[in-house]
Tab-separated table of C-alpha atoms and ligand atoms in Angstrom:
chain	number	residue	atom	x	y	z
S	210	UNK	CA	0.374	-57.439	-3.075
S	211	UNK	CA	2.837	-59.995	-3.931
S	212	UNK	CA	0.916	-62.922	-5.563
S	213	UNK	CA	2.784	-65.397	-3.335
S	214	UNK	CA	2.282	-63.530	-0.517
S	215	UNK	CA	-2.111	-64.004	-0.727
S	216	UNK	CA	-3.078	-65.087	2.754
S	217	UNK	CA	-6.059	-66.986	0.867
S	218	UNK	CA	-3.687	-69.734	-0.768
S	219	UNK	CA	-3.390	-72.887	0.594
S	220	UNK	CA	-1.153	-76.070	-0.537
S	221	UNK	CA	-2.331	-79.762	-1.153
S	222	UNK	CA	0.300	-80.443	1.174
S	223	UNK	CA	-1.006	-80.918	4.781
S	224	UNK	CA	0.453	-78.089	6.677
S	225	UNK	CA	0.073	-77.774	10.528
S	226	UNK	CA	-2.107	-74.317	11.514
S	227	UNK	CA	0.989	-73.034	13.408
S	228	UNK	CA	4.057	-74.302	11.213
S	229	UNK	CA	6.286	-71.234	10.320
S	230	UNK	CA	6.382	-72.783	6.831
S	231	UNK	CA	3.270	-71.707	5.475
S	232	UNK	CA	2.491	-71.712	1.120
S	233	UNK	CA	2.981	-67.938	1.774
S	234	UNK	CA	6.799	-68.388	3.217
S	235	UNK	CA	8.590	-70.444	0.882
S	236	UNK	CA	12.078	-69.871	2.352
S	237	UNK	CA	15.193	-70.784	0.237
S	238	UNK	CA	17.950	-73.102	1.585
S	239	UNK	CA	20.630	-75.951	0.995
S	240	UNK	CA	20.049	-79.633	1.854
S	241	UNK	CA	21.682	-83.037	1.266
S	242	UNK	CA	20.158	-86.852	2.077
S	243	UNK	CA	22.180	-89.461	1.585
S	244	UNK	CA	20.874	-90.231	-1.881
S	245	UNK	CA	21.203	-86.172	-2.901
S	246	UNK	CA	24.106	-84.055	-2.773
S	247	UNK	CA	23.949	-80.816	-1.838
S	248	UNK	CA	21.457	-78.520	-3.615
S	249	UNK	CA	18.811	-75.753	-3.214
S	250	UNK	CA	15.429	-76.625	-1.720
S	251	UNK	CA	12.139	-74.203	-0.331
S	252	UNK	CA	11.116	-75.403	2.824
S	253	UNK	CA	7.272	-76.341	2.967
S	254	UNK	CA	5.714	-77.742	6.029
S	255	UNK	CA	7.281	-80.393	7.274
S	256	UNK	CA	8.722	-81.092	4.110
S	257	UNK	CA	11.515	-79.602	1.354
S	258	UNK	CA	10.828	-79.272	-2.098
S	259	UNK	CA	13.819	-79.996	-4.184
S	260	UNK	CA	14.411	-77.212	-6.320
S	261	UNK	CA	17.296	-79.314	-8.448
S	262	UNK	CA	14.713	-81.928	-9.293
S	263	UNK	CA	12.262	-79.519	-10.758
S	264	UNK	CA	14.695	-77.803	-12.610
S	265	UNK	CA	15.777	-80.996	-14.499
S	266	UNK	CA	12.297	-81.234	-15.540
S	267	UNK	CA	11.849	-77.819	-16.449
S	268	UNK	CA	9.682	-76.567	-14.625
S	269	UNK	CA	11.157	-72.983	-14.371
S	270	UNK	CA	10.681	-72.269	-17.865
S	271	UNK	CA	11.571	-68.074	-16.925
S	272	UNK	CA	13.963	-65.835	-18.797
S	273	UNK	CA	17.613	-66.201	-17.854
S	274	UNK	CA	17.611	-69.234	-15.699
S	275	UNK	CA	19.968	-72.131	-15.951
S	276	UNK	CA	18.067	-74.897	-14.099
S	277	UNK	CA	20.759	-76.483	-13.132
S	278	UNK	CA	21.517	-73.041	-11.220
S	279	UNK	CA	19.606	-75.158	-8.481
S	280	UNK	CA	22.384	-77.918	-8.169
S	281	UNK	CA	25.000	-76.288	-6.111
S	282	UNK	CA	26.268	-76.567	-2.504
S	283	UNK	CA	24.750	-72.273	-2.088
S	284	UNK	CA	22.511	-70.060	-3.152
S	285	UNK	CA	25.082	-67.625	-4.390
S	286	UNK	CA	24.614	-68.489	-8.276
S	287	UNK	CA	20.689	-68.428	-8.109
S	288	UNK	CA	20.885	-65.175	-6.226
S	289	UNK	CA	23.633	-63.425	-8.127
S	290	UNK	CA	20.653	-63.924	-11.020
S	291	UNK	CA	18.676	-60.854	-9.314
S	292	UNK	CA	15.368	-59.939	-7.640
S	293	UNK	CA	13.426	-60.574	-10.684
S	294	UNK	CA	14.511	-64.170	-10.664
S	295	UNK	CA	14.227	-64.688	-7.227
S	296	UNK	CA	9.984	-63.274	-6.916
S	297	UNK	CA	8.921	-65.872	-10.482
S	298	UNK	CA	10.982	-68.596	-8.972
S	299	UNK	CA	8.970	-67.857	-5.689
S	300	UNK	CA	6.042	-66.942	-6.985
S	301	UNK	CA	6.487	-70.518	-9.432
S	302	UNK	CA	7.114	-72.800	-6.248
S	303	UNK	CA	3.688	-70.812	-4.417
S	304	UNK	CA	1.759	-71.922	-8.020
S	305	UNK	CA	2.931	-75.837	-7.834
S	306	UNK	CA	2.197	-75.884	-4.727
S	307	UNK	CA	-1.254	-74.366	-4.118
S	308	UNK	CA	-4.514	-76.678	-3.944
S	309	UNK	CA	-5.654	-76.121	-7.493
S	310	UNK	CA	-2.697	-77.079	-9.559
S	311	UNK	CA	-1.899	-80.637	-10.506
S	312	UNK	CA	1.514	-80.152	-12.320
S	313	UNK	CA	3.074	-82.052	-9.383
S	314	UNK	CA	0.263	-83.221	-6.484
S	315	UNK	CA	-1.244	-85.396	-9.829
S	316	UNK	CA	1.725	-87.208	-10.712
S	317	UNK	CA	2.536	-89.505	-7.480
S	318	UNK	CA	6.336	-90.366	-8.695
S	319	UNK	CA	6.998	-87.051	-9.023
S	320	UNK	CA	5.913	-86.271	-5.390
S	321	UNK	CA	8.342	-88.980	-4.317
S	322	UNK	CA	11.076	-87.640	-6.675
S	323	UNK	CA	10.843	-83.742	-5.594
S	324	UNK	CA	9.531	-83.730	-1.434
S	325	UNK	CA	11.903	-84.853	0.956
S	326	UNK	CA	10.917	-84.555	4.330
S	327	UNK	CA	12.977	-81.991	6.498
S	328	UNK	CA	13.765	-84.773	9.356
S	329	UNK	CA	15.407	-86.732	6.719
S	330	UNK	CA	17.424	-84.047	5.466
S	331	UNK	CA	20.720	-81.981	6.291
S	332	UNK	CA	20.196	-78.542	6.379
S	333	UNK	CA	23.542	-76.856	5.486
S	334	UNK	CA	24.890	-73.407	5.065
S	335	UNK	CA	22.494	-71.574	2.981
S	336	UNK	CA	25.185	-69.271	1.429
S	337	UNK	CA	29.030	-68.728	0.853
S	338	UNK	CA	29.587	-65.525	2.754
S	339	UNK	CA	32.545	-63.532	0.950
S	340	UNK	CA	32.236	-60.971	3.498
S	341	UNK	CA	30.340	-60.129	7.498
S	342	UNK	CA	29.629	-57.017	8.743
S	343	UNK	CA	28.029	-56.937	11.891
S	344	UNK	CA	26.193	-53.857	13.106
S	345	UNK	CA	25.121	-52.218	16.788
S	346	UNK	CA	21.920	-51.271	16.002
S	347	UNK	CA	20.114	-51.661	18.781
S	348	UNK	CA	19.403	-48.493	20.884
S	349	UNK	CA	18.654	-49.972	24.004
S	350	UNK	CA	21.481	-52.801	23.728
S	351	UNK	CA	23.918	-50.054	22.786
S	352	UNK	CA	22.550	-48.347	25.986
S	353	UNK	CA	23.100	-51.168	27.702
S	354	UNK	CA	26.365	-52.425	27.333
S	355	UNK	CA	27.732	-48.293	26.814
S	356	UNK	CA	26.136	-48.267	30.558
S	357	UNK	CA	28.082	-51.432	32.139
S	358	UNK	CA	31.232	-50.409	30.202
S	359	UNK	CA	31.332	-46.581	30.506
S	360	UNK	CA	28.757	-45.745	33.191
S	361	UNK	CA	25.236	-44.672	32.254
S	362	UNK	CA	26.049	-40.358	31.792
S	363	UNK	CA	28.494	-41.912	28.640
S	364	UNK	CA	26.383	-44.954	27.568
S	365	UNK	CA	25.823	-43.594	23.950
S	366	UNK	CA	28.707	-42.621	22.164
S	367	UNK	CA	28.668	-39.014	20.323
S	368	UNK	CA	28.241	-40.914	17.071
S	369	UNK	CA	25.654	-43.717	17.654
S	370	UNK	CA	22.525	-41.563	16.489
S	371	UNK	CA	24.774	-40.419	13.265
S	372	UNK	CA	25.253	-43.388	11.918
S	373	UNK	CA	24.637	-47.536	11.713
S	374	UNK	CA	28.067	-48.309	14.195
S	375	UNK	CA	29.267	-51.603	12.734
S	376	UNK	CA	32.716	-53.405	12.053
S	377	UNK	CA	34.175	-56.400	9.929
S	378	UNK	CA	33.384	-59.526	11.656
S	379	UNK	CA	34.945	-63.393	10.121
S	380	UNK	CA	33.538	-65.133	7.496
S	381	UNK	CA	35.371	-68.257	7.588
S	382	UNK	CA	33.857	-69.160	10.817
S	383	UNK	CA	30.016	-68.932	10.238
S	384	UNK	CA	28.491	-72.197	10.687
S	385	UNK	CA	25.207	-73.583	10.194
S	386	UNK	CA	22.173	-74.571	13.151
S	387	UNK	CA	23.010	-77.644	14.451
S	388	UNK	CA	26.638	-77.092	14.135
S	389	UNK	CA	28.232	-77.369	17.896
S	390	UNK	CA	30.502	-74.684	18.539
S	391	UNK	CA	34.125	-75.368	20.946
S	392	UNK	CA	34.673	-72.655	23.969
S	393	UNK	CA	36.970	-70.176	22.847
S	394	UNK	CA	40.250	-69.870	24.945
S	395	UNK	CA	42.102	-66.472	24.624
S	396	UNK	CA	43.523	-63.491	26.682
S	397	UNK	CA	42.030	-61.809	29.408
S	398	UNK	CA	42.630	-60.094	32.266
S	399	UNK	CA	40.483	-59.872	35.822
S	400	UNK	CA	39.994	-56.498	36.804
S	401	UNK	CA	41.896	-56.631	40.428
S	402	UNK	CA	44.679	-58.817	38.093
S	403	UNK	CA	47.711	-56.779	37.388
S	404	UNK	CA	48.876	-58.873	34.532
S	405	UNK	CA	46.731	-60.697	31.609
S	406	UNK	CA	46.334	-64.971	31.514
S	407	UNK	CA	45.099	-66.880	28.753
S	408	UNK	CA	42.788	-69.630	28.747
S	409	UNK	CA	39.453	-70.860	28.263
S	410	UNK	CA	36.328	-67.590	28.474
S	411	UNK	CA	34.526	-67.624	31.419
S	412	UNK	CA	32.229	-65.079	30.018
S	413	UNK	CA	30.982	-66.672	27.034
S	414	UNK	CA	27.688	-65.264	25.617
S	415	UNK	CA	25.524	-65.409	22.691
S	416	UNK	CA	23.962	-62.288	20.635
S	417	UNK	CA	20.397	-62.574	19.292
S	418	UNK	CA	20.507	-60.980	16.182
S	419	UNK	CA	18.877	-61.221	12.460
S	420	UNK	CA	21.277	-60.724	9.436
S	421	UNK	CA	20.543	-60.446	5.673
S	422	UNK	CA	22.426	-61.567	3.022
S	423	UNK	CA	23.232	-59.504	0.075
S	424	UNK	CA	21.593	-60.529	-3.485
S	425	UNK	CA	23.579	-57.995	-5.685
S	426	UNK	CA	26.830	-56.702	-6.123
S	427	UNK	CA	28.264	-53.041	-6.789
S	428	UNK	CA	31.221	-51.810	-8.064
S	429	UNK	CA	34.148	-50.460	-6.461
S	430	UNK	CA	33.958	-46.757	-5.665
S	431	UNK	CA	29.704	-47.031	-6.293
S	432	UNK	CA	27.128	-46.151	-3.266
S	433	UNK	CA	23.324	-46.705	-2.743
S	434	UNK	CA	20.597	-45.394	-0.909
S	435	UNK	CA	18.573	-46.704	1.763
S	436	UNK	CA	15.524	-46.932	-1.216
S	437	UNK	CA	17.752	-48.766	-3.360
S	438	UNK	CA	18.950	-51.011	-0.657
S	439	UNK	CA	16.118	-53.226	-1.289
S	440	UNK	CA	17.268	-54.320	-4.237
S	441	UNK	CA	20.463	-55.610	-2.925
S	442	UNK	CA	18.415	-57.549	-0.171
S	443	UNK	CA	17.520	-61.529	-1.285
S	444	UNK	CA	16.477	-62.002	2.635
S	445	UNK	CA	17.253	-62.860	6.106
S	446	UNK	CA	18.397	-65.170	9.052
S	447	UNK	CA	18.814	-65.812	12.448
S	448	UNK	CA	21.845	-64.958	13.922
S	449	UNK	CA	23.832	-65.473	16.571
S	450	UNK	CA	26.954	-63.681	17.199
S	451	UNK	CA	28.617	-65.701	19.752
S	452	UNK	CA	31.056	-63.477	22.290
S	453	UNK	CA	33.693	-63.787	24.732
S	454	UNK	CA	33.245	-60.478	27.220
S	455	UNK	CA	35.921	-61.312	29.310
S	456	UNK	CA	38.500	-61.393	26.177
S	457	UNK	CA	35.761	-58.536	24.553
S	458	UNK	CA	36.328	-56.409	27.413
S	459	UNK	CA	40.264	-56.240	27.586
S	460	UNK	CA	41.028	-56.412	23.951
S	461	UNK	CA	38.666	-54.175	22.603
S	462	UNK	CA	39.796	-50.827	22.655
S	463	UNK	CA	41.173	-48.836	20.661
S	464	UNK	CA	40.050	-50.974	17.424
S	465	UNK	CA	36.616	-52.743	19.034
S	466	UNK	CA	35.896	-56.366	18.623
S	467	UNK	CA	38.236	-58.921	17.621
S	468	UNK	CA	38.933	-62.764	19.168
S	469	UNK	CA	36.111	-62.408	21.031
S	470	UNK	CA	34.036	-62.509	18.200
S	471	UNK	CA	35.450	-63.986	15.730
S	472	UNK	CA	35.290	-68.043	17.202
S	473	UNK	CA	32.481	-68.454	15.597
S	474	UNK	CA	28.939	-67.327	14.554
S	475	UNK	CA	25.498	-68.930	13.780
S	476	UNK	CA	23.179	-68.841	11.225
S	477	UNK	CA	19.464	-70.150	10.522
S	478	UNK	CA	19.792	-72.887	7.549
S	479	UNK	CA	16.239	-71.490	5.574
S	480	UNK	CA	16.906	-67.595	3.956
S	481	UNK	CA	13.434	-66.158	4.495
S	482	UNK	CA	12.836	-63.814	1.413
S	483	UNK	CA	12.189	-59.796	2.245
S	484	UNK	CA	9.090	-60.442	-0.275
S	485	UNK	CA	7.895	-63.142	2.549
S	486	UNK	CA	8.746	-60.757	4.624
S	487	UNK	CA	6.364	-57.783	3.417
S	488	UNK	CA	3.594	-58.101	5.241
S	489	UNK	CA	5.074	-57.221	8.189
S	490	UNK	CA	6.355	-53.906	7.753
S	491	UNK	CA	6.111	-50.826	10.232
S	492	UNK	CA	7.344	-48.310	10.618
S	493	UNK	CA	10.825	-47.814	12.769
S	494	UNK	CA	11.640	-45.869	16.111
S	495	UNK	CA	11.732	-41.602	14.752
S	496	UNK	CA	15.193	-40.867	14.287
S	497	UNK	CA	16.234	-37.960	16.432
S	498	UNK	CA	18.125	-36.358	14.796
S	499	UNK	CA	17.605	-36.765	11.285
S	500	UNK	CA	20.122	-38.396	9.661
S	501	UNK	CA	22.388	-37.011	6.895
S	502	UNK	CA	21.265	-37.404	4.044
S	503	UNK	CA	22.500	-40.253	2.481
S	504	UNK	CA	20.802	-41.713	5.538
S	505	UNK	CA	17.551	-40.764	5.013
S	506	UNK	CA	14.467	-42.485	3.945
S	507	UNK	CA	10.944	-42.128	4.430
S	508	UNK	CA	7.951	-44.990	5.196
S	509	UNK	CA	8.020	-48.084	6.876
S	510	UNK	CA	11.297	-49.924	6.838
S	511	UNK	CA	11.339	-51.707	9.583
S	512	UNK	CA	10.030	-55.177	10.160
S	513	UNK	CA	7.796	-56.876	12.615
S	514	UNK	CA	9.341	-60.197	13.565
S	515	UNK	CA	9.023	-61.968	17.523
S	516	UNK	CA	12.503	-62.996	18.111
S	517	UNK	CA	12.466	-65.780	21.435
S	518	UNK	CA	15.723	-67.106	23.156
S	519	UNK	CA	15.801	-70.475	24.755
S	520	UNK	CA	18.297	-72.286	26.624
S	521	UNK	CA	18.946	-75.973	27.013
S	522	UNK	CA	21.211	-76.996	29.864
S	523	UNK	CA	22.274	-80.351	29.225
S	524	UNK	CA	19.671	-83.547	30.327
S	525	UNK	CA	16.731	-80.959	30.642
S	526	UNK	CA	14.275	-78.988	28.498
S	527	UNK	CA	14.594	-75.646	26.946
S	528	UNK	CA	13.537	-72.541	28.908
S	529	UNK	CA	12.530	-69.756	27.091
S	530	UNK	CA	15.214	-66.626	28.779
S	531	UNK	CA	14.011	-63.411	26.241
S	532	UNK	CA	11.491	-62.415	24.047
S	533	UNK	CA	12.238	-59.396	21.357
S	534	UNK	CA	11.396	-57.872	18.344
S	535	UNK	CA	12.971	-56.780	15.146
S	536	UNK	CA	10.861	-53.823	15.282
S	537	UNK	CA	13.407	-51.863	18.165
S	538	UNK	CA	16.271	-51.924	15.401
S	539	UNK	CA	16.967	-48.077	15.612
S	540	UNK	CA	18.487	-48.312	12.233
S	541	UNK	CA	16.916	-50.295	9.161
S	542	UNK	CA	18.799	-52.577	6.934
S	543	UNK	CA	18.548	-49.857	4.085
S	544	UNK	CA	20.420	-47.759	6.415
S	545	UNK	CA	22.526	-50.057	7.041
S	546	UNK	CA	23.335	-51.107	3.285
S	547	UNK	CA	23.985	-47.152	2.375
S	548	UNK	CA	26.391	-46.883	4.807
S	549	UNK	CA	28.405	-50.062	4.211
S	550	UNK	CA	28.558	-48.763	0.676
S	551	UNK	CA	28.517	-44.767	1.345
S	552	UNK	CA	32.395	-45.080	1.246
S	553	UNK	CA	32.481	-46.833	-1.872
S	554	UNK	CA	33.344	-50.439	-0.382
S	555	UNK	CA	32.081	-52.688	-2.929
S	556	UNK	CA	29.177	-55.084	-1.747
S	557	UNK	CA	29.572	-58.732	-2.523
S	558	UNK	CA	26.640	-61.425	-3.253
S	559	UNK	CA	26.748	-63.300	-0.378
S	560	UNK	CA	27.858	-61.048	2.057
S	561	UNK	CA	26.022	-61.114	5.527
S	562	UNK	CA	25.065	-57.771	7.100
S	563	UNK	CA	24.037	-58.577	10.830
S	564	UNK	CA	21.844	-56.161	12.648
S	565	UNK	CA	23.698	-56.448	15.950
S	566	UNK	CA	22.499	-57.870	19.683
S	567	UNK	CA	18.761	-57.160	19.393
S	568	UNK	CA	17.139	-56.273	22.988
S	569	UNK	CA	13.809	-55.069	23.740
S	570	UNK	CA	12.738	-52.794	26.447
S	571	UNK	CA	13.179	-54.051	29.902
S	572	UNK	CA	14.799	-56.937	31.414
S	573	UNK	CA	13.244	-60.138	29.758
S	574	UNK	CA	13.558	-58.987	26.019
S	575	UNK	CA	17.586	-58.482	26.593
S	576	UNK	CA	19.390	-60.329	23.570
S	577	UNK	CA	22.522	-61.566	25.683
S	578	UNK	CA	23.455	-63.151	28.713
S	579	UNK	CA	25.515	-59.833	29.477
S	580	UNK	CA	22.489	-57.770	29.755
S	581	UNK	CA	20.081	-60.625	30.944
S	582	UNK	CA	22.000	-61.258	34.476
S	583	UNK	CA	23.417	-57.201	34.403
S	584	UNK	CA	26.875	-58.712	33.603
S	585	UNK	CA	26.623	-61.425	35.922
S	586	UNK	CA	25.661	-59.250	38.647
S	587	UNK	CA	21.845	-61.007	38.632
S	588	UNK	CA	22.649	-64.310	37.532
S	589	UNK	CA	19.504	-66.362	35.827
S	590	UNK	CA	17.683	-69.004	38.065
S	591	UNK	CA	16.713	-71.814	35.988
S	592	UNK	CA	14.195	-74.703	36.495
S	593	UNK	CA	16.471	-77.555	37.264
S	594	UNK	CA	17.939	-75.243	40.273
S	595	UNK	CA	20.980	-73.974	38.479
S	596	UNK	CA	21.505	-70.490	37.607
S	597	UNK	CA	23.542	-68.883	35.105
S	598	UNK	CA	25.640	-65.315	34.384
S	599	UNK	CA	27.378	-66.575	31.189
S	600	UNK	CA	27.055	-70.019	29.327
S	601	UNK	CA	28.271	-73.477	30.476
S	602	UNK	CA	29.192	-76.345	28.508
S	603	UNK	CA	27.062	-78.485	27.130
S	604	UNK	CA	24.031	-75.345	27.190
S	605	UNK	CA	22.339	-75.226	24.348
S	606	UNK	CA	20.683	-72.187	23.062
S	607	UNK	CA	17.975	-71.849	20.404
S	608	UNK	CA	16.958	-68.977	18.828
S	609	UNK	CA	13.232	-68.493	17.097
S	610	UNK	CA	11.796	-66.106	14.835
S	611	UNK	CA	8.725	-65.377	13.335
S	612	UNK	CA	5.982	-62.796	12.142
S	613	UNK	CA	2.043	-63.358	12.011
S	614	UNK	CA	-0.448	-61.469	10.216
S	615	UNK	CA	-3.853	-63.020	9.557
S	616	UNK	CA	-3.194	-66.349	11.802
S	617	UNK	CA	-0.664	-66.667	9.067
S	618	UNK	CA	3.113	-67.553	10.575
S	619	UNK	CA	6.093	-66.821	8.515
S	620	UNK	CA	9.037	-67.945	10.391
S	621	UNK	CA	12.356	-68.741	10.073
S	622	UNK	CA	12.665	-72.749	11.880
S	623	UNK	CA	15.697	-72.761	14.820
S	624	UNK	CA	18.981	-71.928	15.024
S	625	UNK	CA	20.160	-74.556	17.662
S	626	UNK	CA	23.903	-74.906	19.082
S	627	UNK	CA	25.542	-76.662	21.477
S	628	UNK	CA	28.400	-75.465	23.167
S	629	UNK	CA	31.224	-77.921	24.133
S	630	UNK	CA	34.749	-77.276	25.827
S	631	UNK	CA	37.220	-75.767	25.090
S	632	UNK	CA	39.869	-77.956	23.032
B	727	LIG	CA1	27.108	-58.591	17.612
């Protein structure tokens, strides 16, 4: 077991029963207060620990690391340094932290200097993504959406159980939670229309999705396998891949998504760490037929992680719309990683592999509006008395995420966005 990772330790900082941020999570992220600029902090609790702070005292005293590797606006340079770095810096934080040492809880200034508390911080984008890759790697969303668009005899496309389907998404437009996102406007056309009209969607959407971000790069022309894939892993997010199916559905074919996508996308401000993460293995859905084999891998590579969708009309509370799992990903992240590289495409620290729109078995654990109201067909009642088929402005939706093993709660805190009008 992964020292860090002991469901005995606990911290001498007070930490609520049911708080995702447990001693045993110790998530990664980037935070500013208006006394610190940007740098890298573990979220604990309620609170952060500032990573730069501890550094300038040197308190990572490990092979290879420039402390001051913790002072920059992403986690890029600190994860470029490798898994090794990234399990003792983790397994460092889980020793200051726990109940028996006194290298920070007995020195009261120090407290002060290195734990800010999360509600006094800004939590900002975790990593500079060089390059996205989003994925369709859900069996029954893919049977889903093949079903609305193509009729249920030609839902899955010949390929789909060959291989991870996926294409380049944007980069540039990735924002952090808590960043509000505008209405996209583009082309589209109504299906009695003859010709096209632009303007703003009417079929905007979100995507529930987890991605993980890449901690190691490979060279041009090189592939891995699905074992090796964990290597290239530092850990993952909540993700939301916002989508536009009226512009999705008329510019899509022959090259597949495009404006409708590419607006903007969401991610979850802490990087939970696939060491966190390792309790909650299991094994994945059999793969019929086997896969090639560059494709293939055996044991448990999937994960276990409750995914929860809630939306927020504006002036009332959040009501939770779908509840998922990780664990229906047809394809694992390994499988994912060896075929982004298989080609020789050169991987890129920082890059952001999403898994695709994550749904569940049966209406309730869809992961987008499209399948939730059968595109639009069964539109959502809400509490307040109005219903929705696609998103409004001024909705809110917040996505959650977490595994438990133990009573212990390893989660990933929300990714919350507003959406506002079009400009
Ligand atoms: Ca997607």
């Amino acid at each position: 077991m992964i020292r860090a990772n002991d469901p005995a330790l606990h911290s001498w900082i007070e930490i609520a029963a049911d708080s995702e941020f447990p001693i045993q999570n110790l998530p990664f992220g980037i935070f500013s207060t208006p006394e610190r600029d940007p740098r890298v902090g573990v979220a604990i609790g309620e609170y952060i620990l500032d990573l730069c702070v501890l550094g300038r005292r040197d308190f990572f005293v490990l092979t290879d690391l420039d402390p001051t590797v913790f002072h920059r606006p992403s986690l890029n340079d600190f994860i470029a340094l490798g898994k090794p770095i990234w399990r003792a810096v983790r397994n460092r934080v889980s020793e200051l932290l726990r109940n028996d040492n006194d290298e920070i809880s007995g020195n009261s200034d120090l407290i002060r200097d290195c734990l800010v508390k999360q509600s006094d911080a800004e939590l900002l984008m975790p990593v500079h993504v060089p390059n996205y890759t989003d994925f369709y790697s859900s069996l029954q969303h893919a049977t889903n959406v093949g079903s609305m668009f193509r009729g249920p005899e030609n839902a899955l496309l010949p390929n789909w159980r060959h291989l991870p389907v996926g294409y380049h998404g944007r980069a540039s437009s990735i924002v952090v939670s808590g960043t509000a996102i505008h209405r996209p406007k583009g082309q589209t056309r109504a299906p009695d229309a003859a010709a096209p009209t632009f303007g703003p969607t009417r079929q905007l959407d979100f995507e529930l999705e987890v991605a993980f971000i890449a901690g190691r790069e490979t060279a041009l022309g090189q592939s891995i396998t699905p074992y090796e894939a964990e290597d290239y892993i530092f850990g993952l997010v909540l993700f939301n891949d916002w989508s536009a199916r009226d512009m999705q559905a008329w510019e899509y074919q022959p090259l597949g998504p495009f404006l409708a996508k590419s607006f903007a996308s969401s991610t979850s401000p802490w990087v939970v760490t696939l060491d966190a993460l390792e309790p909650f293995r299991v094994k994945g859905p059999e793969q019929d037929p086997r896969p090639l084999p560059y494709l293939e891998f055996l044991g448990s590579r999937h994960y276990d992680i409750n995914l929860e969708v809630l939306l927020q009309p504006q002036g009332s509370g959040p009501v939770s719309i779908s509840r998922t799992n990780t664990k229906h990903l047809y394809w694992s992240m390994g499988q994912q990683l060896a075929h982004q590289s298989s080609n020789g495409c050169n991987l890129q620290v920082g890059d952001l592999y999403a898994s695709g729109t994550i749904s569940g078995p049966g209406n309730g654990s869809y992961g987008s509006m499209l399948e939730l109201t059968w595109q639009g067909t069964q539109p959502l009642q809400l509490p307040d008395g109005s219903e929705r088929r696609f998103l409004e402005d001024y909705d809110t939706v917040i996505m959650r995420g977490f595994g438990e093993r133990n009573g212990i709660r390893i989660g990933f805190g929300e990714l919350k966005t507003q959406v506002l009008p079009a400009i």
